[in-house]
RNA sequence: CGGGGCGUGGCGCAGCCUGGUAGCGCACCUGAAUGGGGUUCAGGGGGUCAGAGGUUCAAAUCCUCUCGUCCCGACCA
């Protein structure tokens, strides 16, 4: 991608309504634009990050054996009345009417819809267990949206729902999802922690949250490494861990939540399958969410410095940015272009700053948008047959012979 | 919903107290110089001050209401 043609606008001044560093940097780096409270447009650079996260989540979910589907964002009120959640959920539900004056809501979550699908599709124990997931836009009319995409009203979420013949099958899947979540958050490059949690509105017995550790987090976590115990403080009623260990406290951003729902939804919605003896049983359910768009902000909270964002390599919008210093010098621009094409054909995502800007501007913006690898092409380097590689994260600079560069990258 | 702050070109702000029809920085356009950390100089375009009503000869400025937005709280799979 050539930056001279890329619709990227960055800002030196911090927008006044952004409180969190991640929110400030997302706006300054041109990743998102606010439309209204809790509603954001993902601009090209930001969307690349979002898609990278989605891709990782999708790959790991597929790997776990779950099936991707896509349910409607709009849901009829009747389904929600079956579970009693039309009233329970209250104003968090964005309620809307169609032209026939029928009532719908913009889905904040999809237990009702998936249970409806399964009660029509799954009729035998032989079809269990099964796990369906989707990556989709949700809407929750939050009382107080804040911190940009961290607590937006409209956001991207991966939600998965599993169905089981018995508890051991549910336990199995629950563990498998926990494992999958570990893989996902590790690949994304987050420093996170799995903690015990309250099930809240959604119901059910067992649940764990995945928190990205950050001082700016909205939740407080109590933990004890000796006992390998961690829980949301909402769950803690004493000052010590279960076996008496001392608790330490930290703050976290909830990016994932897994639940065992039991038979709450299957019972309320009349989902049943036949067992070996032809008797009806109510399948047990699990549900597993990941806040895709929230992860973008959470990642920035963990990975930034005074100059800007530092993307972990697997979610970075581009792997490399080639900075051609001095556009008036044909040798530089043509060599930069040559390197650009070479990296591109090696399969890495690369951006070239081919704008007629001063070195300072190019460095500052490259730092701000956080591309992991900066390749500097300059007269100074060309005279000795090298380019300079700067690692955004470590700051380490290294001169590399031009003819070795591509080799190094592909290797 | 309760409390507080703020709304002035795309962004950040000043002006408001002590009314007299709008200013600065960034960004943008043109030209020139410069060319390794948001460079410099010159020229230029863009806002009627969130909206409505009121006071006044005169309102960005004073008064009232409405809307928007942010923060704290309550709330939150």
PDB file of N, CA, C and O in Angstrom, chain A residues 332-378:
ATOM      1  N   UNK A 332      16.768   7.144  -4.196  1.00  0.00           N
ATOM      2  CA  UNK A 332      16.090   6.713  -2.976  1.00  0.00           C
ATOM      3  C   UNK A 332      14.687   6.205  -3.290  1.00  0.00           C
ATOM      4  O   UNK A 332      14.292   5.109  -2.869  1.00  0.00           O
ATOM      5  N   UNK A 333      13.946   7.004  -4.051  1.00  0.00           N
ATOM      6  CA  UNK A 333      12.569   6.606  -4.320  1.00  0.00           C
ATOM      7  C   UNK A 333      12.508   5.310  -5.127  1.00  0.00           C
ATOM      8  O   UNK A 333      11.665   4.456  -4.871  1.00  0.00           O
ATOM      9  N   UNK A 334      13.402   5.163  -6.063  1.00  0.00           N
ATOM     10  CA  UNK A 334      13.335   3.949  -6.878  1.00  0.00           C
ATOM     11  C   UNK A 334      13.790   2.729  -6.083  1.00  0.00           C
ATOM     12  O   UNK A 334      13.225   1.647  -6.211  1.00  0.00           O
ATOM     13  N   UNK A 335      14.789   2.909  -5.219  1.00  0.00           N
ATOM     14  CA  UNK A 335      15.241   1.779  -4.391  1.00  0.00           C
ATOM     15  C   UNK A 335      14.158   1.406  -3.375  1.00  0.00           C
ATOM     16  O   UNK A 335      13.889   0.222  -3.140  1.00  0.00           O
ATOM     17  N   UNK A 336      13.520   2.422  -2.821  1.00  0.00           N
ATOM     18  CA  UNK A 336      12.456   2.171  -1.846  1.00  0.00           C
ATOM     19  C   UNK A 336      11.325   1.379  -2.508  1.00  0.00           C
ATOM     20  O   UNK A 336      10.812   0.410  -1.952  1.00  0.00           O
ATOM     21  N   UNK A 337      10.986   1.797  -3.707  1.00  0.00           N
ATOM     22  CA  UNK A 337       9.915   1.134  -4.451  1.00  0.00           C
ATOM     23  C   UNK A 337      10.296  -0.328  -4.732  1.00  0.00           C
ATOM     24  O   UNK A 337       9.462  -1.236  -4.632  1.00  0.00           O
ATOM     25  N   UNK A 338      11.540  -0.517  -5.067  1.00  0.00           N
ATOM     26  CA  UNK A 338      12.033  -1.864  -5.372  1.00  0.00           C
ATOM     27  C   UNK A 338      11.933  -2.781  -4.152  1.00  0.00           C
ATOM     28  O   UNK A 338      11.462  -3.924  -4.243  1.00  0.00           O
ATOM     29  N   UNK A 339      12.335  -2.236  -3.012  1.00  0.00           N
ATOM     30  CA  UNK A 339      12.254  -3.007  -1.759  1.00  0.00           C
ATOM     31  C   UNK A 339      10.802  -3.287  -1.404  1.00  0.00           C
ATOM     32  O   UNK A 339      10.447  -4.382  -0.981  1.00  0.00           O
ATOM     33  N   UNK A 340       9.973  -2.281  -1.642  1.00  0.00           N
ATOM     34  CA  UNK A 340       8.537  -2.416  -1.377  1.00  0.00           C
ATOM     35  C   UNK A 340       7.951  -3.588  -2.165  1.00  0.00           C
ATOM     36  O   UNK A 340       7.270  -4.454  -1.624  1.00  0.00           O
ATOM     37  N   UNK A 341       8.262  -3.624  -3.451  1.00  0.00           N
ATOM     38  CA  UNK A 341       7.736  -4.692  -4.303  1.00  0.00           C
ATOM     39  C   UNK A 341       8.255  -6.062  -3.858  1.00  0.00           C
ATOM     40  O   UNK A 341       7.525  -7.050  -3.856  1.00  0.00           O
ATOM     41  N   UNK A 342       9.514  -6.064  -3.449  1.00  0.00           N
ATOM     42  CA  UNK A 342      10.117  -7.337  -3.036  1.00  0.00           C
ATOM     43  C   UNK A 342       9.456  -7.882  -1.766  1.00  0.00           C
ATOM     44  O   UNK A 342       9.130  -9.068  -1.681  1.00  0.00           O
ATOM     45  N   UNK A 343       9.240  -7.003  -0.800  1.00  0.00           N
ATOM     46  CA  UNK A 343       8.607  -7.454   0.449  1.00  0.00           C
ATOM     47  C   UNK A 343       7.174  -7.893   0.170  1.00  0.00           C
ATOM     48  O   UNK A 343       6.709  -8.904   0.680  1.00  0.00           O
ATOM     49  N   UNK A 344       6.523  -7.115  -0.703  1.00  0.00           N
ATOM     50  CA  UNK A 344       5.134  -7.433  -1.039  1.00  0.00           C
ATOM     51  C   UNK A 344       5.046  -8.834  -1.638  1.00  0.00           C
ATOM     52  O   UNK A 344       4.171  -9.625  -1.273  1.00  0.00           O
ATOM     53  N   UNK A 345       5.957  -9.145  -2.520  1.00  0.00           N
ATOM     54  CA  UNK A 345       5.875 -10.451  -3.177  1.00  0.00           C
ATOM     55  C   UNK A 345       6.313 -11.579  -2.249  1.00  0.00           C
ATOM     56  O   UNK A 345       6.065 -12.739  -2.527  1.00  0.00           O
ATOM     57  N   UNK A 346       6.928 -11.209  -1.113  1.00  0.00           N
ATOM     58  CA  UNK A 346       7.270 -12.248  -0.141  1.00  0.00           C
ATOM     59  C   UNK A 346       6.057 -12.623   0.701  1.00  0.00           C
ATOM     60  O   UNK A 346       6.127 -13.507   1.543  1.00  0.00           O
ATOM     61  N   UNK A 347       4.952 -11.879   0.498  1.00  0.00           N
ATOM     62  CA  UNK A 347       3.718 -12.232   1.192  1.00  0.00           C
ATOM     63  C   UNK A 347       3.467 -11.449   2.467  1.00  0.00           C
ATOM     64  O   UNK A 347       2.445 -11.616   3.115  1.00  0.00           O
ATOM     65  N   UNK A 348       4.393 -10.580   2.821  1.00  0.00           N
ATOM     66  CA  UNK A 348       4.177  -9.768   4.023  1.00  0.00           C
ATOM     67  C   UNK A 348       3.380  -8.527   3.661  1.00  0.00           C
ATOM     68  O   UNK A 348       3.415  -8.048   2.529  1.00  0.00           O
ATOM     69  N   UNK A 349       2.648  -8.013   4.654  1.00  0.00           N
ATOM     70  CA  UNK A 349       1.870  -6.794   4.439  1.00  0.00           C
ATOM     71  C   UNK A 349       2.811  -5.598   4.597  1.00  0.00           C
ATOM     72  O   UNK A 349       3.450  -5.437   5.641  1.00  0.00           O
ATOM     73  N   UNK A 350       2.875  -4.791   3.559  1.00  0.00           N
ATOM     74  CA  UNK A 350       3.836  -3.695   3.607  1.00  0.00           C
ATOM     75  C   UNK A 350       3.224  -2.387   3.119  1.00  0.00           C
ATOM     76  O   UNK A 350       2.415  -2.369   2.203  1.00  0.00           O
ATOM     77  N   UNK A 351       3.628  -1.310   3.777  1.00  0.00           N
ATOM     78  CA  UNK A 351       3.202   0.022   3.388  1.00  0.00           C
ATOM     79  C   UNK A 351       4.457   0.822   3.067  1.00  0.00           C
ATOM     80  O   UNK A 351       5.489   0.642   3.709  1.00  0.00           O
ATOM     81  N   UNK A 352       4.369   1.675   2.057  1.00  0.00           N
ATOM     82  CA  UNK A 352       5.518   2.521   1.743  1.00  0.00           C
ATOM     83  C   UNK A 352       5.127   3.983   1.910  1.00  0.00           C
ATOM     84  O   UNK A 352       4.093   4.422   1.402  1.00  0.00           O
ATOM     85  N   UNK A 353       5.926   4.702   2.674  1.00  0.00           N
ATOM     86  CA  UNK A 353       5.664   6.135   2.825  1.00  0.00           C
ATOM     87  C   UNK A 353       6.377   6.862   1.695  1.00  0.00           C
ATOM     88  O   UNK A 353       7.541   7.230   1.794  1.00  0.00           O
ATOM     89  N   UNK A 354       5.630   7.044   0.610  1.00  0.00           N
ATOM     90  CA  UNK A 354       6.189   7.674  -0.592  1.00  0.00           C
ATOM     91  C   UNK A 354       5.737   9.128  -0.701  1.00  0.00           C
ATOM     92  O   UNK A 354       5.790   9.719  -1.774  1.00  0.00           O
ATOM     93  N   UNK A 355       5.275   9.680   0.398  1.00  0.00           N
ATOM     94  CA  UNK A 355       4.805  11.059   0.365  1.00  0.00           C
ATOM     95  C   UNK A 355       5.985  12.031   0.342  1.00  0.00           C
ATOM     96  O   UNK A 355       7.078  11.704   0.803  1.00  0.00           O
ATOM     97  N   UNK A 356       5.734  13.212  -0.170  1.00  0.00           N
ATOM     98  CA  UNK A 356       6.778  14.234  -0.171  1.00  0.00           C
ATOM     99  C   UNK A 356       6.740  14.969   1.165  1.00  0.00           C
ATOM    100  O   UNK A 356       6.293  16.100   1.256  1.00  0.00           O
ATOM    101  N   UNK A 357       7.156  14.263   2.198  1.00  0.00           N
ATOM    102  CA  UNK A 357       7.173  14.854   3.540  1.00  0.00           C
ATOM    103  C   UNK A 357       8.590  14.804   4.087  1.00  0.00           C
ATOM    104  O   UNK A 357       9.424  14.020   3.646  1.00  0.00           O
ATOM    105  N   UNK A 358       8.796  15.610   5.084  1.00  0.00           N
ATOM    106  CA  UNK A 358      10.094  15.625   5.758  1.00  0.00           C
ATOM    107  C   UNK A 358      10.281  14.351   6.573  1.00  0.00           C
ATOM    108  O   UNK A 358       9.324  13.695   6.971  1.00  0.00           O
ATOM    109  N   UNK A 359      11.548  14.066   6.845  1.00  0.00           N
ATOM    110  CA  UNK A 359      11.860  12.853   7.609  1.00  0.00           C
ATOM    111  C   UNK A 359      11.118  12.820   8.943  1.00  0.00           C
ATOM    112  O   UNK A 359      10.559  11.792   9.323  1.00  0.00           O
ATOM    113  N   UNK A 360      11.087  13.958   9.628  1.00  0.00           N
ATOM    114  CA  UNK A 360      10.476  14.006  10.953  1.00  0.00           C
ATOM    115  C   UNK A 360       9.016  13.597  10.935  1.00  0.00           C
ATOM    116  O   UNK A 360       8.538  12.887  11.814  1.00  0.00           O
ATOM    117  N   UNK A 361       8.314  14.074   9.928  1.00  0.00           N
ATOM    118  CA  UNK A 361       6.893  13.755   9.798  1.00  0.00           C
ATOM    119  C   UNK A 361       6.718  12.255   9.584  1.00  0.00           C
ATOM    120  O   UNK A 361       5.879  11.613  10.212  1.00  0.00           O
ATOM    121  N   UNK A 362       7.526  11.701   8.709  1.00  0.00           N
ATOM    122  CA  UNK A 362       7.409  10.275   8.399  1.00  0.00           C
ATOM    123  C   UNK A 362       7.728   9.402   9.610  1.00  0.00           C
ATOM    124  O   UNK A 362       7.031   8.436   9.892  1.00  0.00           O
ATOM    125  N   UNK A 363       8.775   9.760  10.325  1.00  0.00           N
ATOM    126  CA  UNK A 363       9.128   8.992  11.524  1.00  0.00           C
ATOM    127  C   UNK A 363       8.024   9.093  12.566  1.00  0.00           C
ATOM    128  O   UNK A 363       7.618   8.098  13.162  1.00  0.00           O
ATOM    129  N   UNK A 364       7.548  10.299  12.771  1.00  0.00           N
ATOM    130  CA  UNK A 364       6.543  10.522  13.815  1.00  0.00           C
ATOM    131  C   UNK A 364       5.259   9.742  13.523  1.00  0.00           C
ATOM    132  O   UNK A 364       4.669   9.129  14.411  1.00  0.00           O
ATOM    133  N   UNK A 365       4.856   9.752  12.267  1.00  0.00           N
ATOM    134  CA  UNK A 365       3.613   9.055  11.930  1.00  0.00           C
ATOM    135  C   UNK A 365       3.790   7.539  11.943  1.00  0.00           C
ATOM    136  O   UNK A 365       2.892   6.809  12.341  1.00  0.00           O
ATOM    137  N   UNK A 366       4.949   7.093  11.507  1.00  0.00           N
ATOM    138  CA  UNK A 366       5.219   5.645  11.546  1.00  0.00           C
ATOM    139  C   UNK A 366       5.185   5.161  12.988  1.00  0.00           C
ATOM    140  O   UNK A 366       4.622   4.111  13.296  1.00  0.00           O
ATOM    141  N   UNK A 367       5.771   5.957  13.874  1.00  0.00           N
ATOM    142  CA  UNK A 367       5.748   5.601  15.294  1.00  0.00           C
ATOM    143  C   UNK A 367       4.319   5.617  15.833  1.00  0.00           C
ATOM    144  O   UNK A 367       3.911   4.734  16.563  1.00  0.00           O
ATOM    145  N   UNK A 368       3.570   6.636  15.456  1.00  0.00           N
ATOM    146  CA  UNK A 368       2.202   6.792  15.945  1.00  0.00           C
ATOM    147  C   UNK A 368       1.312   5.613  15.551  1.00  0.00           C
ATOM    148  O   UNK A 368       0.573   5.090  16.379  1.00  0.00           O
ATOM    149  N   UNK A 369       1.394   5.206  14.301  1.00  0.00           N
ATOM    150  CA  UNK A 369       0.499   4.134  13.847  1.00  0.00           C
ATOM    151  C   UNK A 369       1.058   2.750  14.187  1.00  0.00           C
ATOM    152  O   UNK A 369       0.372   1.751  13.994  1.00  0.00           O
ATOM    153  N   UNK A 370       2.293   2.708  14.669  1.00  0.00           N
ATOM    154  CA  UNK A 370       2.773   1.506  15.330  1.00  0.00           C
ATOM    155  C   UNK A 370       3.148   0.303  14.487  1.00  0.00           C
ATOM    156  O   UNK A 370       3.163  -0.817  14.997  1.00  0.00           O
ATOM    157  N   UNK A 371       3.488   0.502  13.229  1.00  0.00           N
ATOM    158  CA  UNK A 371       3.903  -0.630  12.396  1.00  0.00           C
ATOM    159  C   UNK A 371       5.173  -1.240  13.002  1.00  0.00           C
ATOM    160  O   UNK A 371       6.120  -0.499  13.295  1.00  0.00           O
ATOM    161  N   UNK A 372       5.199  -2.566  13.181  1.00  0.00           N
ATOM    162  CA  UNK A 372       6.297  -3.197  13.929  1.00  0.00           C
ATOM    163  C   UNK A 372       7.691  -2.986  13.338  1.00  0.00           C
ATOM    164  O   UNK A 372       8.657  -2.841  14.077  1.00  0.00           O
ATOM    165  N   UNK A 373       7.787  -2.982  12.008  1.00  0.00           N
ATOM    166  CA  UNK A 373       9.106  -2.859  11.383  1.00  0.00           C
ATOM    167  C   UNK A 373       9.181  -1.652  10.463  1.00  0.00           C
ATOM    168  O   UNK A 373       8.392  -1.533   9.526  1.00  0.00           O
ATOM    169  N   UNK A 374      10.140  -0.785  10.745  1.00  0.00           N
ATOM    170  CA  UNK A 374      10.348   0.373   9.882  1.00  0.00           C
ATOM    171  C   UNK A 374      11.619   0.138   9.070  1.00  0.00           C
ATOM    172  O   UNK A 374      12.658  -0.215   9.630  1.00  0.00           O
ATOM    173  N   UNK A 375      11.500   0.331   7.768  1.00  0.00           N
ATOM    174  CA  UNK A 375      12.659   0.189   6.890  1.00  0.00           C
ATOM    175  C   UNK A 375      12.988   1.571   6.340  1.00  0.00           C
ATOM    176  O   UNK A 375      12.189   2.168   5.616  1.00  0.00           O
ATOM    177  N   UNK A 376      14.163   2.084   6.709  1.00  0.00           N
ATOM    178  CA  UNK A 376      14.530   3.431   6.293  1.00  0.00           C
ATOM    179  C   UNK A 376      15.446   3.374   5.074  1.00  0.00           C
ATOM    180  O   UNK A 376      16.523   2.767   5.120  1.00  0.00           O
ATOM    181  N   UNK A 377      14.998   4.015   4.005  1.00  0.00           N
ATOM    182  CA  UNK A 377      15.830   4.099   2.806  1.00  0.00           C
ATOM    183  C   UNK A 377      16.300   5.543   2.676  1.00  0.00           C
ATOM    184  O   UNK A 377      15.481   6.457   2.537  1.00  0.00           O
ATOM    185  N   UNK A 378      17.604   5.744   2.751  1.00  0.00           N
ATOM    186  CA  UNK A 378      18.128   7.106   2.737  1.00  0.00           C
ATOM    187  C   UNK A 378      19.407   7.177   1.909  1.00  0.00           C
ATOM    188  O   UNK A 378      20.008   6.157   1.563  1.00  0.00           O
TER     189      UNK A 378
END
